[in-house]
Tab-separated table of C-alpha atoms in Angstrom:
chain	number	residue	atom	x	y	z
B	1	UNK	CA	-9.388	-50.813	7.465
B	2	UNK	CA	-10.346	-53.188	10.160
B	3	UNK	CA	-12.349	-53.118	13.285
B	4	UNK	CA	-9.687	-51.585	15.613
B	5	UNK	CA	-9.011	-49.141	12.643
B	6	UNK	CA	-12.767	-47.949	12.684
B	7	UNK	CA	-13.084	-47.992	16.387
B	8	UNK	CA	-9.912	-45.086	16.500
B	9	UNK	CA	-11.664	-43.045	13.703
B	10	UNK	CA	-15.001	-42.424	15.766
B	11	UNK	CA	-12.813	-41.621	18.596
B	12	UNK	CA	-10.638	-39.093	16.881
B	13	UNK	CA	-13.902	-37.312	15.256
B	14	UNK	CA	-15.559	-37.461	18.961
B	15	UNK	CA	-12.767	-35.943	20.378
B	16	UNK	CA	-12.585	-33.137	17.524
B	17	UNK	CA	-16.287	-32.845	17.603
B	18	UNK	CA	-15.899	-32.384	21.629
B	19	UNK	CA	-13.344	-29.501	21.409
B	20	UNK	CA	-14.162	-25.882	21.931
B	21	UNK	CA	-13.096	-23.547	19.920
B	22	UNK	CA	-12.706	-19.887	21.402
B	23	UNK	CA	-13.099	-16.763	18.698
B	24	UNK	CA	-13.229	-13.199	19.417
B	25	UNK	CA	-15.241	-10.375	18.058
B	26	UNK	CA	-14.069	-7.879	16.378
B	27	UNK	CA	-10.387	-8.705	16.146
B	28	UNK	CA	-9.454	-5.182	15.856
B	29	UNK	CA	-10.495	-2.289	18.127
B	30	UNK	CA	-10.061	1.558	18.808
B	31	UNK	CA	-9.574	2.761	21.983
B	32	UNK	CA	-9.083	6.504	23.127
B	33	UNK	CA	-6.883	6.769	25.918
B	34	UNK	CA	-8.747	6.311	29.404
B	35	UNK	CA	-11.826	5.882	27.523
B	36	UNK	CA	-12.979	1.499	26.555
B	37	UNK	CA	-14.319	-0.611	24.002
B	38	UNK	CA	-15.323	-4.208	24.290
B	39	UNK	CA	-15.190	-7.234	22.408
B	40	UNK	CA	-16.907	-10.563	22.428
B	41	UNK	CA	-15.162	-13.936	23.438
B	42	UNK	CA	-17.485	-16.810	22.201
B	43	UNK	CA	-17.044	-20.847	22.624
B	44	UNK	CA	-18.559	-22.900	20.098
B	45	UNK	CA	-18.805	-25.924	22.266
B	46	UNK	CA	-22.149	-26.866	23.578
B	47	UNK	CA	-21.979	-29.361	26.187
B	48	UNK	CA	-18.872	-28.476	28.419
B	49	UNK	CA	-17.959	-30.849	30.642
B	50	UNK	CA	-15.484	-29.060	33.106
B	51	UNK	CA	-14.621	-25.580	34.254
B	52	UNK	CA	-11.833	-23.238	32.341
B	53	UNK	CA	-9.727	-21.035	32.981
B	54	UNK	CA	-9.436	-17.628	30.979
B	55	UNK	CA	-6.871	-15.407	31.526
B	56	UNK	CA	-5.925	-12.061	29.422
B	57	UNK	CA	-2.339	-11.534	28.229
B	58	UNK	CA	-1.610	-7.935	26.981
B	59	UNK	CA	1.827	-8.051	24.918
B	60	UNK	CA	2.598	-4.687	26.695
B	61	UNK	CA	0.724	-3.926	29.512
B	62	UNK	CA	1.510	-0.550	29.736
B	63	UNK	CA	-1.016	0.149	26.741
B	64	UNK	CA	-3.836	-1.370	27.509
B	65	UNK	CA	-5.871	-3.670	30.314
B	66	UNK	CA	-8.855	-5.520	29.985
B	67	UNK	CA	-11.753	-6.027	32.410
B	68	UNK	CA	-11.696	-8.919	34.042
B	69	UNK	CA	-8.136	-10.068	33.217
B	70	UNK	CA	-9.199	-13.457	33.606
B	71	UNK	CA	-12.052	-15.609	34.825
B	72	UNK	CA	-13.383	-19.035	35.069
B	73	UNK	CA	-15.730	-19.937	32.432
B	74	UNK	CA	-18.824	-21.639	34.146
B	75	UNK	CA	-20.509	-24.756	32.041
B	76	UNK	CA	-23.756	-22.896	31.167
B	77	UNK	CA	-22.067	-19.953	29.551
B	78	UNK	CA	-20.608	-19.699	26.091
B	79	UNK	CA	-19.910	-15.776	25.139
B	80	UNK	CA	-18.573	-13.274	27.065
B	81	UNK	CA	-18.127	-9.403	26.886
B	82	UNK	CA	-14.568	-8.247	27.824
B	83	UNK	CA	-14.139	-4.541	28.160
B	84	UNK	CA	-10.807	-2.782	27.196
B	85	UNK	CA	-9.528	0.419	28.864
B	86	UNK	CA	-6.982	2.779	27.064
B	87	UNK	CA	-3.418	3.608	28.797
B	88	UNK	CA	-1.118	5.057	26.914
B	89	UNK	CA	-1.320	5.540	22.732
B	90	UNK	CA	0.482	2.601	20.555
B	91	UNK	CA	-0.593	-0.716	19.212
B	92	UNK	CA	-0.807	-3.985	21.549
B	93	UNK	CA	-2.128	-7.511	20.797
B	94	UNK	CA	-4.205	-9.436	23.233
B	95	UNK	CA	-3.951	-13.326	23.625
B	96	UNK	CA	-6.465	-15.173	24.977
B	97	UNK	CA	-5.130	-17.904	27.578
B	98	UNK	CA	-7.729	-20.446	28.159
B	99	UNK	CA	-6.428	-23.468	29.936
B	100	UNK	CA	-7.105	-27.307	28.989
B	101	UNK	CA	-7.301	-25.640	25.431
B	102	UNK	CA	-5.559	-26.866	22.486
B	103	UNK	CA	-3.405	-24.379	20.879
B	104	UNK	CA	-5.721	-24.687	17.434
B	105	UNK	CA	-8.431	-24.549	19.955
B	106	UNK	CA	-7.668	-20.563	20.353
B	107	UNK	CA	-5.575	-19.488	17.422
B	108	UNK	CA	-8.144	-17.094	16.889
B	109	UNK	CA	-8.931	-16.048	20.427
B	110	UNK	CA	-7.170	-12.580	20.066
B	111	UNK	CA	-7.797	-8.991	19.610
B	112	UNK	CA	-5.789	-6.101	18.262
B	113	UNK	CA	-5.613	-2.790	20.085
B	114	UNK	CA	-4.516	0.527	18.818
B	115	UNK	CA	-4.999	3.116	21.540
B	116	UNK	CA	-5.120	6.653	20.682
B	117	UNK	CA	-4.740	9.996	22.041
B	118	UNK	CA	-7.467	11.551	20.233
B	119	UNK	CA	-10.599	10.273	18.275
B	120	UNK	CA	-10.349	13.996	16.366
B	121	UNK	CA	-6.918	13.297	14.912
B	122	UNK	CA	-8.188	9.807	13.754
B	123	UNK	CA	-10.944	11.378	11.890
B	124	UNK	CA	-8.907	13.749	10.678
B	125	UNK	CA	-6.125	11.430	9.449
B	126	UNK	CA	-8.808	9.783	7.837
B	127	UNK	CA	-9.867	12.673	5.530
B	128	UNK	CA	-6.568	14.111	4.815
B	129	UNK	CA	-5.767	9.972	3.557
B	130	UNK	CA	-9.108	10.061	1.171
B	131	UNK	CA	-7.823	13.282	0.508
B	132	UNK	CA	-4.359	12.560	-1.138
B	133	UNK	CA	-5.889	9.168	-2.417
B	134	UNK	CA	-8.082	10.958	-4.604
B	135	UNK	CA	-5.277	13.546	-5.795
B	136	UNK	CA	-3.079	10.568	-6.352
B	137	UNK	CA	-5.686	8.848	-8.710
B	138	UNK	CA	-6.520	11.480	-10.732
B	139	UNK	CA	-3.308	13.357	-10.977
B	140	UNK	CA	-3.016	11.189	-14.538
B	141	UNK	CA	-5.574	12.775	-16.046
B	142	UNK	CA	-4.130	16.534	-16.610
B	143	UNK	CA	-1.314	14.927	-18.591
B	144	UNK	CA	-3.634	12.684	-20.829
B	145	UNK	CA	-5.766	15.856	-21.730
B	146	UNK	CA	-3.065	18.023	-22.142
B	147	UNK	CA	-1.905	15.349	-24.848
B	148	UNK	CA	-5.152	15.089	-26.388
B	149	UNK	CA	-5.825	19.030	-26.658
B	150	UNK	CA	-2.308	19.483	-28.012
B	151	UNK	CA	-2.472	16.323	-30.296
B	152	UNK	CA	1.210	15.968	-29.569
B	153	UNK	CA	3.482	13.963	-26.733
B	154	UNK	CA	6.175	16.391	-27.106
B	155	UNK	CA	7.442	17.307	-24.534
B	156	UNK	CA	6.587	14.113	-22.190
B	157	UNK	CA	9.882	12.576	-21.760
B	158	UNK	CA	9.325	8.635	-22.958
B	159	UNK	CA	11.846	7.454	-20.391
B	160	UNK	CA	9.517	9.000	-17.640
B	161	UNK	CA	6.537	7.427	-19.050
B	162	UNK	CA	8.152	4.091	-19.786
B	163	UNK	CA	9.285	3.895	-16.234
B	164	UNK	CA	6.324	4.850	-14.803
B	165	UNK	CA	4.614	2.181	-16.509
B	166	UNK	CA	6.921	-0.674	-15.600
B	167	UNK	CA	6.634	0.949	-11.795
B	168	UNK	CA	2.784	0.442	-11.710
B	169	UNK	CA	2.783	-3.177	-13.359
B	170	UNK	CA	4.843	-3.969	-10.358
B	171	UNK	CA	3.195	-2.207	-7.624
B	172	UNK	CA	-0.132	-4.122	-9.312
B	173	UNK	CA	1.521	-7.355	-9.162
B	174	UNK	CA	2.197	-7.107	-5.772
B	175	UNK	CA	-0.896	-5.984	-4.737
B	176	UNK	CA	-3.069	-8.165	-6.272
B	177	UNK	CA	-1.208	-11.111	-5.764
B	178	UNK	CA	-0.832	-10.732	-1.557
B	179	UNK	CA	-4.920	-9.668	-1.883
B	180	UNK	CA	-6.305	-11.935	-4.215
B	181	UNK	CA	-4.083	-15.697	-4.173
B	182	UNK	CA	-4.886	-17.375	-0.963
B	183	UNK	CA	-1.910	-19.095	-1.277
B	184	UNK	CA	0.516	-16.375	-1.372
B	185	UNK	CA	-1.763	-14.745	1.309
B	186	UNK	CA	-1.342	-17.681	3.635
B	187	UNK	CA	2.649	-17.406	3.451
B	188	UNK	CA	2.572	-13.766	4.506
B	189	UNK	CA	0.455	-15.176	7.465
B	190	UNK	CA	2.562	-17.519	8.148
B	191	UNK	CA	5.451	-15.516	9.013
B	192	UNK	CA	2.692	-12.490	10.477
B	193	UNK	CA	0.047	-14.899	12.416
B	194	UNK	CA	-1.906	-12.325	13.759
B	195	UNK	CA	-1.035	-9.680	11.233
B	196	UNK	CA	-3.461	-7.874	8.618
B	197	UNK	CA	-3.071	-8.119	4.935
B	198	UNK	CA	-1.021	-4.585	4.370
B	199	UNK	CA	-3.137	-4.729	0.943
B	200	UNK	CA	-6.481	-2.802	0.987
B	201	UNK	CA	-9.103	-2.566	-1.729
B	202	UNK	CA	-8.356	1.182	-2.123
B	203	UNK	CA	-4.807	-0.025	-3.007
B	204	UNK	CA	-5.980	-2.631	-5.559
B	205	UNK	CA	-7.954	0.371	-6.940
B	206	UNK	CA	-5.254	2.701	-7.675
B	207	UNK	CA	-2.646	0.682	-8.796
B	208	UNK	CA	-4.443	-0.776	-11.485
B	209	UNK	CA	-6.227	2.647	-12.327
B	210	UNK	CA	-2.866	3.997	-12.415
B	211	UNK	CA	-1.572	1.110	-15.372
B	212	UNK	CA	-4.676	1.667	-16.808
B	213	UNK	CA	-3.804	5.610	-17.045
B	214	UNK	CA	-0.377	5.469	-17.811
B	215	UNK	CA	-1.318	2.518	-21.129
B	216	UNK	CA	-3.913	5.488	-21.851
B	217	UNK	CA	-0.800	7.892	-22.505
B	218	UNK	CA	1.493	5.316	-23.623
B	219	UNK	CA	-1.143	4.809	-26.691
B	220	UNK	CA	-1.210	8.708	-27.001
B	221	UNK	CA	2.329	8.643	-27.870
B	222	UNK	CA	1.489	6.298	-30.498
B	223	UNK	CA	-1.573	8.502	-32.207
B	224	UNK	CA	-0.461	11.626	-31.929
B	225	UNK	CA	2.973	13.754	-32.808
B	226	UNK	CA	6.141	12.986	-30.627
B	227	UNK	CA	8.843	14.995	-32.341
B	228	UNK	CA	12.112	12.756	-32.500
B	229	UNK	CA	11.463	11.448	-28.691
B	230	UNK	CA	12.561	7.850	-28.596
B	231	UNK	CA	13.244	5.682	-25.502
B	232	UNK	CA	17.484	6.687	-24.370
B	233	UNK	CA	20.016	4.262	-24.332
B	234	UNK	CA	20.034	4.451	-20.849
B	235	UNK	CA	16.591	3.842	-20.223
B	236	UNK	CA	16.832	0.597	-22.065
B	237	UNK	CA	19.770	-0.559	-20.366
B	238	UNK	CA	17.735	0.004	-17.159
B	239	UNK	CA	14.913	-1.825	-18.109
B	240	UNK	CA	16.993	-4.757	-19.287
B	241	UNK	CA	17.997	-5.283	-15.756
B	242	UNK	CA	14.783	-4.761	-14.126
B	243	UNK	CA	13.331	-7.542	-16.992
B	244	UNK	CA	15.985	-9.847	-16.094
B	245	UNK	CA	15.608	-9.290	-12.402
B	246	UNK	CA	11.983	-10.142	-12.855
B	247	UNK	CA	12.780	-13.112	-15.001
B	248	UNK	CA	15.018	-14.461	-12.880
B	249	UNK	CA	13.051	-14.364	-9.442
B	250	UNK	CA	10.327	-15.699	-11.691
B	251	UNK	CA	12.160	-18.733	-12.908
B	252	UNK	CA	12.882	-19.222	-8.982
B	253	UNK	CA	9.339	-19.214	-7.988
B	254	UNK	CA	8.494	-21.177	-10.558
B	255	UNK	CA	10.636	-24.002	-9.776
B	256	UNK	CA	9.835	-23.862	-5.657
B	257	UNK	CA	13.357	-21.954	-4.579
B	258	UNK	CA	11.446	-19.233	-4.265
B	259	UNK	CA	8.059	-18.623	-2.527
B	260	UNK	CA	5.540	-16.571	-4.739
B	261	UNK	CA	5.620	-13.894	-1.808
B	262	UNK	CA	9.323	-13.176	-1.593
B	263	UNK	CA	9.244	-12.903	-5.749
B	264	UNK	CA	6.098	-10.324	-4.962
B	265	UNK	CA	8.252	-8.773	-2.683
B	266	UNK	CA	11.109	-8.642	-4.912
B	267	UNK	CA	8.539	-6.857	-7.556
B	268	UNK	CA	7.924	-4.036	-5.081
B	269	UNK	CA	11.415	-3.463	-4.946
B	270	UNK	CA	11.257	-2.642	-8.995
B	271	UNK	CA	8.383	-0.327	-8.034
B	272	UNK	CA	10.923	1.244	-5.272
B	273	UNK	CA	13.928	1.900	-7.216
B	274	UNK	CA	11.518	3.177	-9.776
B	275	UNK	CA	9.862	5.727	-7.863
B	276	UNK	CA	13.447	6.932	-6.539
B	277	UNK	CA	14.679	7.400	-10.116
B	278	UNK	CA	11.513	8.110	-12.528
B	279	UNK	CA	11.416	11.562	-12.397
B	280	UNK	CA	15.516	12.522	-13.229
B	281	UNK	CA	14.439	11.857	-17.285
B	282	UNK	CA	11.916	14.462	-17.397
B	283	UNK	CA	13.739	17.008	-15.478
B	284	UNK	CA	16.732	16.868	-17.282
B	285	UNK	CA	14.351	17.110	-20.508
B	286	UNK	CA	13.160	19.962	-19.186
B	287	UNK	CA	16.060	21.311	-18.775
B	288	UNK	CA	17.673	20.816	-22.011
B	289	UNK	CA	14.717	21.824	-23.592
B	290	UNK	CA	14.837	25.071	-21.059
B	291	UNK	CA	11.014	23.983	-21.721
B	292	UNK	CA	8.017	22.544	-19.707
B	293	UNK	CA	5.732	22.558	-22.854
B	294	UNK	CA	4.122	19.744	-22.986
B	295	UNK	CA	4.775	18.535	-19.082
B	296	UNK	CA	0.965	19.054	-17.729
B	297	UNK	CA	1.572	20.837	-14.794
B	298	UNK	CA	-1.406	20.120	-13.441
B	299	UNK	CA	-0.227	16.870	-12.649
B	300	UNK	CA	2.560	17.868	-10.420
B	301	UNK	CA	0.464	20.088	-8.510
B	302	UNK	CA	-1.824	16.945	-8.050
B	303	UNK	CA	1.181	14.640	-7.126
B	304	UNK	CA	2.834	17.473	-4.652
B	305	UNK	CA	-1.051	17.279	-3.162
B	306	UNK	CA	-0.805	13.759	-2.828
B	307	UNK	CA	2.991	13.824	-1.340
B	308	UNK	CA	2.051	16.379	1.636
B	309	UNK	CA	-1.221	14.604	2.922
B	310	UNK	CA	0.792	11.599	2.346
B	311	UNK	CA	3.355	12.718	4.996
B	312	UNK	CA	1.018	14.318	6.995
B	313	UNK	CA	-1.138	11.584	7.802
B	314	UNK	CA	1.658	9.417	8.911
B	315	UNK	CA	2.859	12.466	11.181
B	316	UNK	CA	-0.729	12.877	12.795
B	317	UNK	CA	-0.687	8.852	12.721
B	318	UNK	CA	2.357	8.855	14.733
B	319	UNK	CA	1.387	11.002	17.319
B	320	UNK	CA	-1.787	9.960	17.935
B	321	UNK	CA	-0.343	6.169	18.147
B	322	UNK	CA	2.972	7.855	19.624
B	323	UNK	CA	4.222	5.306	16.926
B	324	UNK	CA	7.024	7.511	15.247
B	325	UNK	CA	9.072	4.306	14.965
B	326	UNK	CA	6.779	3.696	11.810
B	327	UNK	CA	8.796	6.876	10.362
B	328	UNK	CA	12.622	6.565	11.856
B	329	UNK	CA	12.418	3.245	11.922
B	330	UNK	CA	11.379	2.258	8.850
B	331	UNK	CA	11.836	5.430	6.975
B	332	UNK	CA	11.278	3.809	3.240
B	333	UNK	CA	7.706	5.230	2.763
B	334	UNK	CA	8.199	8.445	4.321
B	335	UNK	CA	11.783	8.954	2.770
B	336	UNK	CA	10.041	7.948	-0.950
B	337	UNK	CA	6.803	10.620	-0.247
B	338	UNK	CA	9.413	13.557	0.912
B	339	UNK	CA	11.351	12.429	-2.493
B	340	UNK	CA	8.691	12.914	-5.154
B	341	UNK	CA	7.919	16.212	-3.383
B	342	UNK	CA	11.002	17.525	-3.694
B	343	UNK	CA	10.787	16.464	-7.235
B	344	UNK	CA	7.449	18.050	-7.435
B	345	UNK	CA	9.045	21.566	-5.705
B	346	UNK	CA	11.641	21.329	-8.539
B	347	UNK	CA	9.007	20.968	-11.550
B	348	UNK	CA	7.317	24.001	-10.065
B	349	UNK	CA	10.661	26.208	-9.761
B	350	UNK	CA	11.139	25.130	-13.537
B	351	UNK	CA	7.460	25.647	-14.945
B	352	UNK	CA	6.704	29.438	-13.051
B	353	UNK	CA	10.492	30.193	-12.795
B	354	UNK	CA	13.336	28.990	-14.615
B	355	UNK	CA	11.153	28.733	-17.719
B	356	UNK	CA	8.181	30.812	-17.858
B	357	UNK	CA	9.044	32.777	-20.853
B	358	UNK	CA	8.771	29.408	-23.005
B	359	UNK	CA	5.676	28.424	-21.238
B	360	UNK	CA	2.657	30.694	-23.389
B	361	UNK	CA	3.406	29.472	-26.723
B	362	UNK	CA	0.553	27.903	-28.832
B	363	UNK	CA	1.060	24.447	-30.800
B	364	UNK	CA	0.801	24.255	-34.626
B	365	UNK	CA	-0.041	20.507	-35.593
B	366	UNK	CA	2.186	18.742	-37.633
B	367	UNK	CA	4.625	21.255	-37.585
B	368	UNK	CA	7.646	19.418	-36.136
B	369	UNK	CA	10.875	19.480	-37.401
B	370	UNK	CA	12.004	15.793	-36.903
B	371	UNK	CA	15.407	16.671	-37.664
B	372	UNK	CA	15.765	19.400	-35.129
B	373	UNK	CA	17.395	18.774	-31.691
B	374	UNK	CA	15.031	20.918	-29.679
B	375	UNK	CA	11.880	19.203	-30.837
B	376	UNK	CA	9.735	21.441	-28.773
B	377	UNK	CA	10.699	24.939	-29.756
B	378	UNK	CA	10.282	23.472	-33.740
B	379	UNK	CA	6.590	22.563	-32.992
B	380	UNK	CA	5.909	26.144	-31.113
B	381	UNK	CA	5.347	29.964	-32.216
């Protein structure tokens, strides 16, 4: 390498070595409004050599202010505690500005504010989403048991099911991919520096759970009686295109046009046109059965559960946060939650209403007529 080459080196690693680089602790914080919280600013640099300035920038200064907005950082001192005061409810990021500083030098000097109106309502938004979680995760079960006590699938509509399967692969995919692969969580970085992974543990939980339940009944249907039920025509035609969809984005990423996020992305749109469409099978089964033997419905009361608290915790979200942009503006999740529970409204009207005198009826095993149209009234007395 040569002496002149050796003599740079040690000055590039004493000039790295001599750099101070500014963190903050936490990154995220609660504030109520006119109430404060406070976070620590912290150099790692131990032998300063000149005076800095720090200065607080606010991306909307009508939300929040800190205290001091700025000061100059003396040689002897190397953490600070910053206090921030709650103005008016929303979400606001706060830069750290410290001069002489290199830009990588304070990529992670910043904090993330979300001021509310009421520490009550977050508590309370909090419950109400364990709440819906929990109804969510074990909504599954009713269905399984029902199949189990019965011995028979007849009556779950194998569109439905297969649907709902593909769905949750996807929605796994997704979620495990952005949560688990640094790689693919580094691109969603990339285009949200200062953003949090959307993907929680609680999600990882739940969409696996939920393939795990929905193989559980898929197996049923392979153990016990099913009548003449066989995947429609249509169904198969639909899950041709999602497979070559999938393929196809997959081939992309695999050969670099495509980065591994945007095909994870494209897999959550499966899971989206899924959810908008899985539940037409089983209520038009229903109805041509004028039957909702064998449709647990247990599970739709457990899935309408999970739909309100659902929608009510992003209502009580957005007006504690006054952040109802998050539902007019970007009306996907609410529009999907209000969907399955009109769905769910709809099972309801058909299980205690339109078809309550075919609901009492006791199963005889094995007693299916597989050449009968109406599978379920041959397999009830």
């Amino acid at each position: 390498m040569g002496y002149f080459g050796l003599v740079v080196l040690i000055l590039v690693l004493v000039v790295t070595d001599s750099r101070a680089e500014f963190r903050v602790s936490p990154h995220d914080l609660r504030v109520v409004i006119n109430g404060s919280n406070s976070f620590l600013l912290y150099s790692t640099e131990k032998n300063r050599t000149q005076d800095s300035k720090v200065v607080f920038q606010p991306e909307h200064v009508d939300l929040a202010r800190t205290e001091p907005d700025g000061f100059f950082i003396k040689n002897d001192e190397y953490n600070w505690t910053i206090k921030v005061i709650g103005l008016e409810p929303g979400h606001v990021l706060i830069n750290v500005n410290i001069s002489d500083a290199h830009p990588s030098d304070i990529s992670e000097a910043f904090v993330r504010v979300t001021v509310e109106r009421s520490e009550a309502l977050y508590h309370i938004s909090s419950i109400v989403g364990w709440v819906y979680f929990f109804a969510w995760s074990i909504s599954f079960y009713p269905q399984i048991w029902s199949n189990y006590k019965r011995k028979s699938v007849v009556g779950l509509n194998f569109d439905y099911l297969s649907l709902n399967v593909v769905g949750f692969i996807m929605y796994s995919l997704f979620n495990c991919g952005l949560y688990w692969i640094p790689e693919i969580e580094q691109q969603y970085f990339s285009s949200h520096e200062k953003g949090l992974n959307p993907v929680q543990p609680n999600d990882i939980f739940f969409s696996l759970h939920a393939v795990v339940a929905t193989l559980v009944t898929v197996f049923q249907c392979f153990i016990y009686e099913t009548g003449n039920q066989k995947l429609s025509v249509t169904a198969l035609i639909i899950h041709g295109i999602f497979v070559s969809f999938v393929t196809t984005s997959l081939i992309f990423a695999l050969l670099r046009a495509l980065q591994w996020l945007e095909f994870l992305y494209y897999c959550s749109y499966v899971k989206l046109v899924i959810t908008l469409i899985k539940y037409i099978p089983q209520a038009f089964y229903n109805y041509k059965r004028k039957s909702t033997i064998g449709w647990s419905i247990g599970n739709i009361f457990l899935d309408f559960t999970g739909g309100v608290l659902s929608m009510l915790q992003m209502i009580l979200n957005a007006h504690n946060y006054d952040d109802w942009k998050s539902i007019y503006g970007d009306p996907t999740k609410f529009g999907l939650g209000f969907f399955s529970v009109a769905f769910d409204v709809f099972f309801i009207v058909q299980h205690y209403v339109l078809y309550r005198d075919r609901n009492d009826y006791s199963i005889i095993p094995g007693n299916c007529q597989e050449n009968r149209e109406d599978e379920a009234s041959s397999c009830y007395v």
